[in-house]
Amino acid sequence: MEPQESQHEKRNLSILFGQRALATMGWTMANPAVVLPYLAISLDVPVFLAGLLVSLRRSANLGVAVLGADFAAARINKKADISVTDFVLALCYVLAVASVISNSTIVVTVMFIVIVLLIGLTEEYQNLISWDFLADTLQSENRQRLMYTAMGIGGIGAIVFAWSAHFVMKEYPPLARHSTVIAIAVICFCVSAVSILLVREWKQQTDSTDPKPGGRSRLQASREAVASFFSSLRHLLSMPWFRRYVLIRMALQNVELSVPFFAILAAISHGASQKGLTALIISSAAALVIAGPVWRFVGRISNGAVMAGGAIMAALAGVVLIVNHYVQWADVTVVHSLTLFAVTVGVQGVSSARALYYMDIAPKEYRVSGLAVSKSVVRVAGIILAAFMAALAHMQHVTWAIALVAILNVCTAIFVFSVSGKPAHDVKPA
């Protein structure tokens, strides 16, 4: 690395530590997989609709991955786009609080559907450009340091803020306390949006330009985007590294699906509790503090070990949650907090290791398109699986859905550990 580039990277690393820690705090205190299903169930939204929020969010993810990949890849000033997406996320949660304050089940249902779709669109676009942005801005070792250290700092910050809000607002109703925590998350998103603008990009794609419509209609542009997506899919599937990554990502989605259904069971069990949602937020924040150093240590062995370990933790947490629901050998709030802690540790390990694994194996020219295409393929299966789990939770009980995802997570751990050891970096067709 050139001296000037090294100087820029050190400066960028310090800025990104703060920015990602703030984003992590915001995302933890307003995690849509936990907060929105919990609030929905607490406000008497049917279980099926609460579970369907997962499919809706993934559908929005899919739309951006298919139609927005080329646009994201061509963007030069990615830090400005990341800043805008943080502001949009903040706006989403402002709307969520406003709808909850209305105390109308119909308003909450309609607004939560709109909010989940908007969050899905925003987070997917942010992910597409963030991975490419970090890969261009930092070297591999610094990316790993950033990922795990910011996770721990963000977790500590989320614990401090969530507990402080709970203590200061303890005389107020649960809704006021939950709204305060979300308001703090909104502030974190806004500060994160401003701070990332301080990063200096020294690896710019100066030979590319932002896409211009060129007189094309939006319908024609959309058709071309879809055609480009399927063309990219056919081309990428001919590459060994991409096929292996798609299979790994397909399996790992089961770990992420655990969280919203854990939250639904928690809301059913103690939705009116004075400390229910706060306890869940603090436990998931504490998981970030532990996950960072633990997975960074395991990651020195291999990213595959981290991904498999995360899947096993999610599976064990699901088993404990189901057993306690029927036997009740411990306090419900404590068990739900502990199991959410465990599954969050697992999810953080999986998401971080998966990102690092991808950035290590994906060639620059396929980095954004490969990410978008792989996500799209996986999202289709995820939408179907999440909808099935929501229907199963509605017709039987949410514990059935949790049992299903626990079994799938065991299979995931075995599969991922067996295939991720030797990533193929060959970009030529097989």
CSV table of C-alpha atoms in Angstrom, one decimal:
chain,number,residue,atom,x,y,z
A,1,MET,CA,0.0,0.0,0.0
A,2,GLU,CA,1.3,3.5,-0.9
A,3,PRO,CA,2.1,5.9,2.0
A,4,GLN,CA,-0.7,8.3,1.1
A,5,GLU,CA,-3.2,5.4,0.8
A,6,SER,CA,-2.0,4.1,4.2
A,7,GLN,CA,-2.5,7.5,5.8
A,8,HIS,CA,-6.0,7.7,4.3
A,9,GLU,CA,-6.8,4.2,5.5
A,10,LYS,CA,-5.8,5.0,9.1
A,11,ARG,CA,-8.0,8.1,9.1
A,12,ASN,CA,-10.9,6.3,7.5
A,13,LEU,CA,-10.6,3.4,9.9
A,14,SER,CA,-11.0,5.7,13.0
A,15,ILE,CA,-14.0,7.5,11.4
A,16,LEU,CA,-15.6,4.2,10.4
A,17,PHE,CA,-15.2,2.8,13.9
A,18,GLY,CA,-17.4,5.6,15.2
A,19,GLN,CA,-19.8,5.5,12.3
A,20,ARG,CA,-20.4,1.8,12.4
A,21,ALA,CA,-20.7,1.8,16.2
A,22,LEU,CA,-23.5,4.4,15.9
A,23,ALA,CA,-25.2,2.5,13.1
A,24,THR,CA,-25.0,-0.7,15.2
A,25,MET,CA,-26.5,1.1,18.2
A,26,GLY,CA,-29.3,2.4,16.1
A,27,TRP,CA,-30.0,-0.9,14.5
A,28,THR,CA,-29.9,-2.8,17.8
A,29,MET,CA,-32.3,-0.5,19.6
A,30,ALA,CA,-34.7,-0.5,16.6
A,31,ASN,CA,-34.0,-3.9,15.1
A,32,PRO,CA,-36.9,-4.5,12.8
A,33,ALA,CA,-36.7,-8.2,13.3
A,34,VAL,CA,-37.3,-7.7,17.1
A,35,VAL,CA,-39.0,-4.4,17.7
A,36,LEU,CA,-41.6,-4.4,14.9
A,37,PRO,CA,-43.0,-7.9,15.5
A,38,TYR,CA,-43.0,-7.3,19.3
A,39,LEU,CA,-44.9,-4.0,19.0
A,40,ALA,CA,-47.3,-5.6,16.4
A,41,ILE,CA,-48.2,-8.5,18.7
A,42,SER,CA,-48.5,-6.1,21.7
A,43,LEU,CA,-51.0,-4.0,19.8
A,44,ASP,CA,-53.1,-7.1,18.9
A,45,VAL,CA,-52.0,-7.5,15.3
A,46,PRO,CA,-52.7,-11.2,14.2
A,47,VAL,CA,-49.7,-13.6,14.5
A,48,PHE,CA,-49.8,-14.4,10.8
A,49,LEU,CA,-49.5,-10.7,9.9
A,50,ALA,CA,-46.7,-10.2,12.4
A,51,GLY,CA,-44.8,-13.2,10.9
A,52,LEU,CA,-45.6,-12.0,7.4
A,53,LEU,CA,-43.6,-8.8,8.0
A,54,VAL,CA,-40.5,-11.0,7.6
A,55,SER,CA,-41.6,-12.0,4.1
A,56,LEU,CA,-42.5,-8.5,3.2
A,57,ARG,CA,-39.1,-7.2,4.2
A,58,ARG,CA,-37.4,-9.9,2.2
A,59,SER,CA,-39.6,-9.1,-0.8
A,60,ALA,CA,-38.4,-5.5,-0.7
A,61,ASN,CA,-34.8,-6.8,-0.4
A,62,LEU,CA,-35.4,-8.9,-3.5
A,63,GLY,CA,-36.7,-6.0,-5.5
A,64,VAL,CA,-33.7,-3.8,-4.9
A,65,ALA,CA,-31.3,-6.7,-5.5
A,66,VAL,CA,-32.8,-7.3,-8.9
A,67,LEU,CA,-33.5,-3.8,-10.1
A,68,GLY,CA,-30.8,-1.8,-8.2
A,69,ALA,CA,-27.6,-3.8,-8.6
A,70,ASP,CA,-26.4,-2.1,-11.7
A,71,PHE,CA,-27.2,1.3,-10.4
A,72,ALA,CA,-25.4,0.6,-7.1
A,73,ALA,CA,-22.3,-0.8,-8.9
A,74,ALA,CA,-22.0,2.3,-11.0
A,75,ARG,CA,-22.3,4.8,-8.1
A,76,ILE,CA,-19.1,6.7,-7.4
A,77,ASN,CA,-19.9,8.7,-4.3
A,78,LYS,CA,-21.1,5.7,-2.2
A,79,LYS,CA,-20.6,7.4,1.1
A,80,ALA,CA,-23.3,9.9,0.2
A,81,ASP,CA,-25.7,7.1,-0.6
A,82,ILE,CA,-25.0,5.4,2.7
A,83,SER,CA,-25.6,8.7,4.5
A,84,VAL,CA,-29.0,9.1,2.8
A,85,THR,CA,-30.0,5.5,3.6
A,86,ASP,CA,-29.3,6.1,7.3
A,87,PHE,CA,-31.5,9.2,7.2
A,88,VAL,CA,-34.3,7.1,5.5
A,89,LEU,CA,-34.0,4.5,8.2
A,90,ALA,CA,-34.4,7.2,10.9
A,91,LEU,CA,-37.5,8.4,9.1
A,92,CYS,CA,-39.0,4.9,9.0
A,93,TYR,CA,-38.8,4.6,12.8
A,94,VAL,CA,-40.3,8.1,13.3
A,95,LEU,CA,-43.3,6.9,11.3
A,96,ALA,CA,-43.4,3.7,13.3
A,97,VAL,CA,-43.6,5.5,16.6
A,98,ALA,CA,-46.2,7.8,15.2
A,99,SER,CA,-48.4,4.9,14.1
A,100,VAL,CA,-48.0,3.1,17.5
A,101,ILE,CA,-49.0,6.3,19.4
A,102,SER,CA,-52.3,6.2,17.4
A,103,ASN,CA,-53.2,3.0,19.3
A,104,SER,CA,-55.2,1.8,16.3
A,105,THR,CA,-54.7,-1.8,15.1
A,106,ILE,CA,-55.6,-0.9,11.5
A,107,VAL,CA,-53.3,2.1,11.4
A,108,VAL,CA,-50.4,0.1,12.9
A,109,THR,CA,-51.0,-2.8,10.5
A,110,VAL,CA,-51.0,-0.6,7.4
A,111,MET,CA,-48.1,1.6,8.5
A,112,PHE,CA,-46.0,-1.3,9.6
A,113,ILE,CA,-46.4,-2.9,6.2
A,114,VAL,CA,-45.3,0.3,4.5
A,115,ILE,CA,-42.5,0.8,7.0
A,116,VAL,CA,-41.2,-2.8,6.6
A,117,LEU,CA,-41.2,-2.5,2.8
A,118,LEU,CA,-39.3,0.9,3.0
A,119,ILE,CA,-36.8,-0.6,5.5
A,120,GLY,CA,-36.3,-3.6,3.3
A,121,LEU,CA,-35.6,-1.4,0.2
A,122,THR,CA,-33.3,0.9,2.1
A,123,GLU,CA,-31.2,-1.7,4.0
A,124,GLU,CA,-30.7,-3.8,0.9
A,125,TYR,CA,-29.4,-0.9,-1.1
A,126,GLN,CA,-27.2,0.2,1.8
A,127,ASN,CA,-25.8,-3.4,2.0
A,128,LEU,CA,-25.0,-3.4,-1.7
A,129,ILE,CA,-23.0,-0.3,-1.6
A,130,SER,CA,-21.5,-0.7,1.9
A,131,TRP,CA,-19.7,-3.9,1.1
A,132,ASP,CA,-18.2,-2.5,-2.0
A,133,PHE,CA,-17.4,0.7,-0.2
A,134,LEU,CA,-15.6,-1.0,2.7
A,135,ALA,CA,-13.7,-3.3,0.3
A,136,ASP,CA,-12.5,-0.3,-1.6
A,137,THR,CA,-11.7,1.8,1.5
A,138,LEU,CA,-10.0,-0.7,3.8
A,139,GLN,CA,-7.7,-3.7,3.5
A,140,SER,CA,-8.9,-7.2,4.5
A,141,GLU,CA,-7.3,-7.2,8.0
A,142,ASN,CA,-8.7,-3.7,8.8
A,143,ARG,CA,-12.2,-4.8,7.5
A,144,GLN,CA,-12.2,-7.6,10.1
A,145,ARG,CA,-11.0,-5.3,12.9
A,146,LEU,CA,-13.7,-2.8,12.0
A,147,MET,CA,-16.5,-5.4,11.7
A,148,TYR,CA,-16.0,-7.0,15.1
A,149,THR,CA,-14.7,-4.0,17.2
A,150,ALA,CA,-17.5,-1.7,16.1
A,151,MET,CA,-19.9,-4.5,16.9
A,152,GLY,CA,-18.7,-4.6,20.5
A,153,ILE,CA,-18.6,-0.8,20.9
A,154,GLY,CA,-22.1,-0.5,19.4
A,155,GLY,CA,-23.4,-3.2,21.7
A,156,ILE,CA,-22.1,-1.4,24.9
A,157,GLY,CA,-23.6,1.9,23.7
A,158,ALA,CA,-27.0,0.2,23.1
A,159,ILE,CA,-27.0,-1.3,26.6
A,160,VAL,CA,-26.1,2.1,28.2
A,161,PHE,CA,-28.8,4.0,26.3
A,162,ALA,CA,-31.5,1.4,26.5
A,163,TRP,CA,-31.0,0.9,30.3
A,164,SER,CA,-30.8,4.6,30.9
A,165,ALA,CA,-34.1,5.2,29.0
A,166,HIS,CA,-35.7,2.4,31.0
A,167,PHE,CA,-34.5,3.8,34.3
A,168,VAL,CA,-35.5,7.4,33.5
A,169,MET,CA,-38.9,6.4,32.1
A,170,LYS,CA,-39.7,3.7,34.6
A,171,GLU,CA,-42.7,5.6,35.9
A,172,TYR,CA,-44.2,5.9,32.4
A,173,PRO,CA,-46.2,3.3,30.5
A,174,PRO,CA,-44.3,0.7,28.4
A,175,LEU,CA,-45.3,2.4,25.2
A,176,ALA,CA,-43.6,5.6,26.3
A,177,ARG,CA,-40.5,3.7,27.3
A,178,HIS,CA,-40.3,1.8,24.0
A,179,SER,CA,-40.8,5.0,22.0
A,180,THR,CA,-37.9,6.7,23.9
A,181,VAL,CA,-35.6,3.8,23.0
A,182,ILE,CA,-36.6,4.1,19.3
A,183,ALA,CA,-36.1,7.8,19.4
A,184,ILE,CA,-32.5,7.3,20.6
A,185,ALA,CA,-32.0,4.9,17.7
A,186,VAL,CA,-33.2,7.6,15.3
A,187,ILE,CA,-30.6,10.0,16.7
A,188,CYS,CA,-27.9,7.4,16.3
A,189,PHE,CA,-28.9,6.8,12.6
A,190,CYS,CA,-28.8,10.6,12.0
A,191,VAL,CA,-25.3,11.1,13.5
A,192,SER,CA,-24.1,8.0,11.7
A,193,ALA,CA,-25.4,9.5,8.4
A,194,VAL,CA,-23.4,12.7,9.0
A,195,SER,CA,-20.2,11.1,10.2
A,196,ILE,CA,-19.7,8.8,7.2
A,197,LEU,CA,-19.4,11.8,5.0
A,198,LEU,CA,-16.0,12.5,6.6
A,199,VAL,CA,-14.5,9.3,5.1
A,200,ARG,CA,-12.0,9.9,2.2
A,201,GLU,CA,-12.4,7.6,-0.7
A,202,TRP,CA,-9.0,7.0,-2.3
A,203,LYS,CA,-10.1,4.1,-4.5
A,204,GLN,CA,-12.6,5.7,-6.8
A,205,GLN,CA,-13.9,4.1,-10.0
A,206,THR,CA,-13.0,7.2,-12.0
A,207,ASP,CA,-13.6,5.4,-15.3
A,208,SER,CA,-17.3,4.9,-14.5
A,209,THR,CA,-20.2,7.3,-14.3
A,210,ASP,CA,-23.5,7.2,-12.7
A,211,PRO,CA,-26.2,5.7,-14.9
A,212,LYS,CA,-28.1,8.1,-17.0
A,213,PRO,CA,-31.6,7.4,-18.2
A,214,GLY,CA,-30.7,8.5,-21.7
A,215,GLY,CA,-34.3,9.1,-22.7
A,216,ARG,CA,-35.4,5.6,-21.7
A,217,SER,CA,-38.7,5.2,-19.9
A,218,ARG,CA,-38.8,3.8,-16.4
A,219,LEU,CA,-40.5,0.7,-17.7
A,220,GLN,CA,-37.8,0.1,-20.3
A,221,ALA,CA,-35.1,0.7,-17.7
A,222,SER,CA,-36.8,-1.8,-15.4
A,223,ARG,CA,-37.0,-4.4,-18.2
A,224,GLU,CA,-33.3,-3.9,-19.0
A,225,ALA,CA,-32.5,-4.3,-15.3
A,226,VAL,CA,-34.3,-7.6,-15.1
A,227,ALA,CA,-32.7,-8.8,-18.3
A,228,SER,CA,-29.3,-7.8,-17.0
A,229,PHE,CA,-30.0,-9.6,-13.7
A,230,PHE,CA,-30.8,-12.9,-15.4
A,231,SER,CA,-27.8,-12.5,-17.7
A,232,SER,CA,-25.6,-11.9,-14.6
A,233,LEU,CA,-27.2,-14.9,-12.9
A,234,ARG,CA,-26.4,-17.2,-15.8
A,235,HIS,CA,-22.8,-15.9,-16.0
A,236,LEU,CA,-22.1,-16.0,-12.3
A,237,LEU,CA,-23.6,-19.5,-11.9
A,238,SER,CA,-20.8,-20.7,-14.2
A,239,MET,CA,-18.2,-19.7,-11.6
A,240,PRO,CA,-17.3,-22.2,-8.8
A,241,TRP,CA,-16.8,-19.5,-6.1
A,242,PHE,CA,-20.2,-18.0,-6.8
A,243,ARG,CA,-22.1,-21.3,-6.7
A,244,ARG,CA,-20.5,-22.2,-3.4
A,245,TYR,CA,-21.3,-18.9,-1.9
A,246,VAL,CA,-25.0,-19.1,-3.0
A,247,LEU,CA,-25.4,-22.5,-1.3
A,248,ILE,CA,-23.8,-21.2,1.9
A,249,ARG,CA,-25.9,-18.1,1.9
A,250,MET,CA,-29.1,-20.1,1.2
A,251,ALA,CA,-28.4,-22.3,4.2
A,252,LEU,CA,-27.5,-19.4,6.6
A,253,GLN,CA,-30.8,-17.6,6.1
A,254,ASN,CA,-32.3,-20.0,8.6
A,255,VAL,CA,-30.2,-18.4,11.4
A,256,GLU,CA,-31.7,-14.9,10.6
A,257,LEU,CA,-35.2,-16.3,10.4
A,258,SER,CA,-35.0,-17.4,14.1
A,259,VAL,CA,-35.0,-13.8,15.5
A,260,PRO,CA,-38.4,-12.5,14.5
A,261,PHE,CA,-40.2,-15.7,15.6
A,262,PHE,CA,-38.3,-15.5,18.9
A,263,ALA,CA,-39.6,-12.0,19.3
A,264,ILE,CA,-43.2,-13.0,18.5
A,265,LEU,CA,-43.2,-15.7,21.2
A,266,ALA,CA,-41.7,-13.2,23.6
A,267,ALA,CA,-44.5,-10.7,22.8
A,268,ILE,CA,-47.2,-13.3,23.2
A,269,SER,CA,-45.8,-14.4,26.6
A,270,HIS,CA,-45.2,-10.9,28.1
A,271,GLY,CA,-46.2,-8.3,25.6
A,272,ALA,CA,-47.7,-6.1,28.4
A,273,SER,CA,-44.6,-6.4,30.6
A,274,GLN,CA,-43.0,-3.2,31.9
A,275,LYS,CA,-39.6,-4.5,30.9
A,276,GLY,CA,-40.2,-7.0,28.1
A,277,LEU,CA,-39.0,-5.1,25.0
A,278,THR,CA,-36.2,-3.3,27.0
A,279,ALA,CA,-34.9,-6.7,28.3
A,280,LEU,CA,-34.8,-8.0,24.7
A,281,ILE,CA,-33.0,-5.0,23.4
A,282,ILE,CA,-30.4,-5.1,26.2
A,283,SER,CA,-29.9,-8.8,25.8
A,284,SER,CA,-29.3,-8.4,22.0
A,285,ALA,CA,-27.0,-5.5,22.6
A,286,ALA,CA,-25.0,-7.5,25.2
A,287,ALA,CA,-24.7,-10.2,22.5
A,288,LEU,CA,-22.9,-7.7,20.3
A,289,VAL,CA,-20.4,-7.0,23.0
A,290,ILE,CA,-19.7,-10.7,23.4
A,291,ALA,CA,-20.0,-11.6,19.7
A,292,GLY,CA,-17.3,-9.2,18.5
A,293,PRO,CA,-14.3,-10.7,20.4
A,294,VAL,CA,-15.6,-14.3,20.4
A,295,TRP,CA,-16.1,-14.4,16.7
A,296,ARG,CA,-13.0,-12.5,15.9
A,297,PHE,CA,-11.0,-15.2,17.8
A,298,VAL,CA,-12.9,-18.0,16.1
A,299,GLY,CA,-12.5,-16.2,12.7
A,300,ARG,CA,-8.8,-16.6,12.9
A,301,ILE,CA,-9.4,-20.3,12.4
A,302,SER,CA,-11.8,-19.8,9.5
A,303,ASN,CA,-14.9,-17.9,8.6
A,304,GLY,CA,-16.6,-21.3,8.0
A,305,ALA,CA,-16.1,-22.1,11.7
A,306,VAL,CA,-17.8,-18.8,12.7
A,307,MET,CA,-20.8,-19.4,10.4
A,308,ALA,CA,-21.3,-23.0,11.6
A,309,GLY,CA,-20.9,-21.9,15.2
A,310,GLY,CA,-23.5,-19.2,14.8
A,311,ALA,CA,-26.0,-21.7,13.3
A,312,ILE,CA,-25.5,-24.1,16.2
A,313,MET,CA,-26.1,-21.4,18.8
A,314,ALA,CA,-29.3,-20.4,17.0
A,315,ALA,CA,-30.5,-24.0,17.0
A,316,LEU,CA,-29.7,-24.5,20.7
A,317,ALA,CA,-31.4,-21.3,21.7
A,318,GLY,CA,-34.6,-22.4,19.8
A,319,VAL,CA,-34.6,-25.8,21.7
A,320,VAL,CA,-34.3,-24.0,25.1
A,321,LEU,CA,-37.0,-21.6,24.2
A,322,ILE,CA,-39.4,-24.4,23.2
A,323,VAL,CA,-38.7,-26.5,26.3
A,324,ASN,CA,-39.2,-23.6,28.6
A,325,HIS,CA,-42.5,-22.6,27.0
A,326,TYR,CA,-44.0,-26.0,27.8
A,327,VAL,CA,-42.2,-26.9,31.0
A,328,GLN,CA,-41.4,-23.4,32.4
A,329,TRP,CA,-38.4,-24.2,34.4
A,330,ALA,CA,-37.3,-20.6,34.6
A,331,ASP,CA,-38.8,-17.0,34.5
A,332,VAL,CA,-40.2,-16.3,31.0
A,333,THR,CA,-38.5,-12.9,30.6
A,334,VAL,CA,-35.1,-14.3,31.7
A,335,VAL,CA,-35.3,-17.2,29.3
A,336,HIS,CA,-36.5,-15.1,26.4
A,337,SER,CA,-33.7,-12.6,27.0
A,338,LEU,CA,-31.0,-15.3,27.3
A,339,THR,CA,-32.2,-17.1,24.1
A,340,LEU,CA,-32.4,-13.9,22.2
A,341,PHE,CA,-28.8,-13.2,23.5
A,342,ALA,CA,-27.6,-16.5,22.2
A,343,VAL,CA,-29.4,-16.3,18.8
A,344,THR,CA,-28.1,-12.7,18.3
A,345,VAL,CA,-24.5,-13.8,19.0
A,346,GLY,CA,-25.1,-16.4,16.3
A,347,VAL,CA,-26.6,-14.0,13.8
A,348,GLN,CA,-23.8,-11.5,14.3
A,349,GLY,CA,-21.2,-14.2,13.7
A,350,VAL,CA,-23.0,-15.5,10.6
A,351,SER,CA,-23.6,-12.0,9.1
A,352,SER,CA,-20.0,-10.8,9.8
A,353,ALA,CA,-18.2,-14.0,8.7
A,354,ARG,CA,-20.4,-14.2,5.6
A,355,ALA,CA,-19.5,-10.7,4.6
A,356,LEU,CA,-15.8,-11.2,5.2
A,357,TYR,CA,-15.9,-14.5,3.4
A,358,TYR,CA,-17.6,-12.9,0.4
A,359,MET,CA,-15.2,-9.9,0.3
A,360,ASP,CA,-12.2,-12.3,0.4
A,361,ILE,CA,-13.4,-14.5,-2.5
A,362,ALA,CA,-15.3,-12.1,-4.8
A,363,PRO,CA,-13.3,-10.5,-7.6
A,364,LYS,CA,-13.7,-6.7,-7.8
A,365,GLU,CA,-15.6,-6.8,-11.2
A,366,TYR,CA,-18.2,-9.1,-9.8
A,367,ARG,CA,-18.4,-7.8,-6.2
A,368,VAL,CA,-21.7,-5.8,-6.4
A,369,SER,CA,-23.4,-7.9,-9.1
A,370,GLY,CA,-22.5,-11.1,-7.4
A,371,LEU,CA,-23.8,-9.9,-4.0
A,372,ALA,CA,-27.1,-8.7,-5.6
A,373,VAL,CA,-27.7,-11.8,-7.6
A,374,SER,CA,-26.8,-14.2,-4.7
A,375,LYS,CA,-29.1,-12.2,-2.4
A,376,SER,CA,-31.9,-12.3,-4.9
A,377,VAL,CA,-31.8,-16.1,-5.3
A,378,VAL,CA,-31.7,-16.6,-1.6
A,379,ARG,CA,-34.4,-14.1,-0.9
A,380,VAL,CA,-36.9,-16.0,-3.1
A,381,ALA,CA,-36.4,-19.1,-1.0
A,382,GLY,CA,-36.5,-17.0,2.2
A,383,ILE,CA,-39.8,-15.3,1.3
A,384,ILE,CA,-41.4,-18.7,0.8
A,385,LEU,CA,-39.9,-20.2,3.9
A,386,ALA,CA,-40.9,-17.1,6.1
A,387,ALA,CA,-44.4,-17.1,4.8
A,388,PHE,CA,-44.7,-20.9,5.5
A,389,MET,CA,-43.4,-20.3,9.0
A,390,ALA,CA,-45.8,-17.4,9.6
A,391,ALA,CA,-48.7,-19.6,8.4
A,392,LEU,CA,-47.5,-22.5,10.7
A,393,ALA,CA,-47.3,-20.1,13.6
A,394,HIS,CA,-50.8,-18.9,13.0
A,395,MET,CA,-52.5,-22.3,12.4
A,396,GLN,CA,-50.6,-24.2,15.2
A,397,HIS,CA,-48.4,-22.1,17.5
A,398,VAL,CA,-45.2,-20.1,17.0
A,399,THR,CA,-43.2,-22.8,18.8
A,400,TRP,CA,-43.8,-25.0,15.7
A,401,ALA,CA,-42.1,-22.4,13.6
A,402,ILE,CA,-39.2,-22.1,16.1
A,403,ALA,CA,-38.8,-25.9,16.1
A,404,LEU,CA,-38.6,-26.1,12.3
A,405,VAL,CA,-36.0,-23.4,12.1
A,406,ALA,CA,-34.0,-25.0,14.9
A,407,ILE,CA,-33.8,-28.3,12.9
A,408,LEU,CA,-32.8,-26.4,9.8
A,409,ASN,CA,-30.1,-24.6,11.7
A,410,VAL,CA,-28.5,-27.9,12.7
A,411,CYS,CA,-28.4,-29.0,9.1
A,412,THR,CA,-27.0,-25.6,8.2
A,413,ALA,CA,-24.1,-25.9,10.6
A,414,ILE,CA,-23.1,-29.3,9.2
A,415,PHE,CA,-23.4,-28.2,5.6
A,416,VAL,CA,-21.6,-24.8,5.9
A,417,PHE,CA,-18.7,-26.2,7.9
A,418,SER,CA,-18.1,-28.9,5.3
A,419,VAL,CA,-18.2,-26.7,2.2
A,420,SER,CA,-16.7,-23.3,3.2
A,421,GLY,CA,-13.2,-24.5,4.0
A,422,LYS,CA,-11.7,-24.1,0.5
A,423,PRO,CA,-13.4,-21.2,-1.3
A,424,ALA,CA,-12.8,-21.2,-5.0
A,425,HIS,CA,-11.5,-17.9,-6.3
A,426,ASP,CA,-11.6,-18.9,-10.0
A,427,VAL,CA,-13.7,-16.4,-11.9
A,428,LYS,CA,-13.7,-18.4,-15.1
A,429,PRO,CA,-16.7,-20.6,-16.1
A,430,ALA,CA,-16.5,-24.2,-14.9
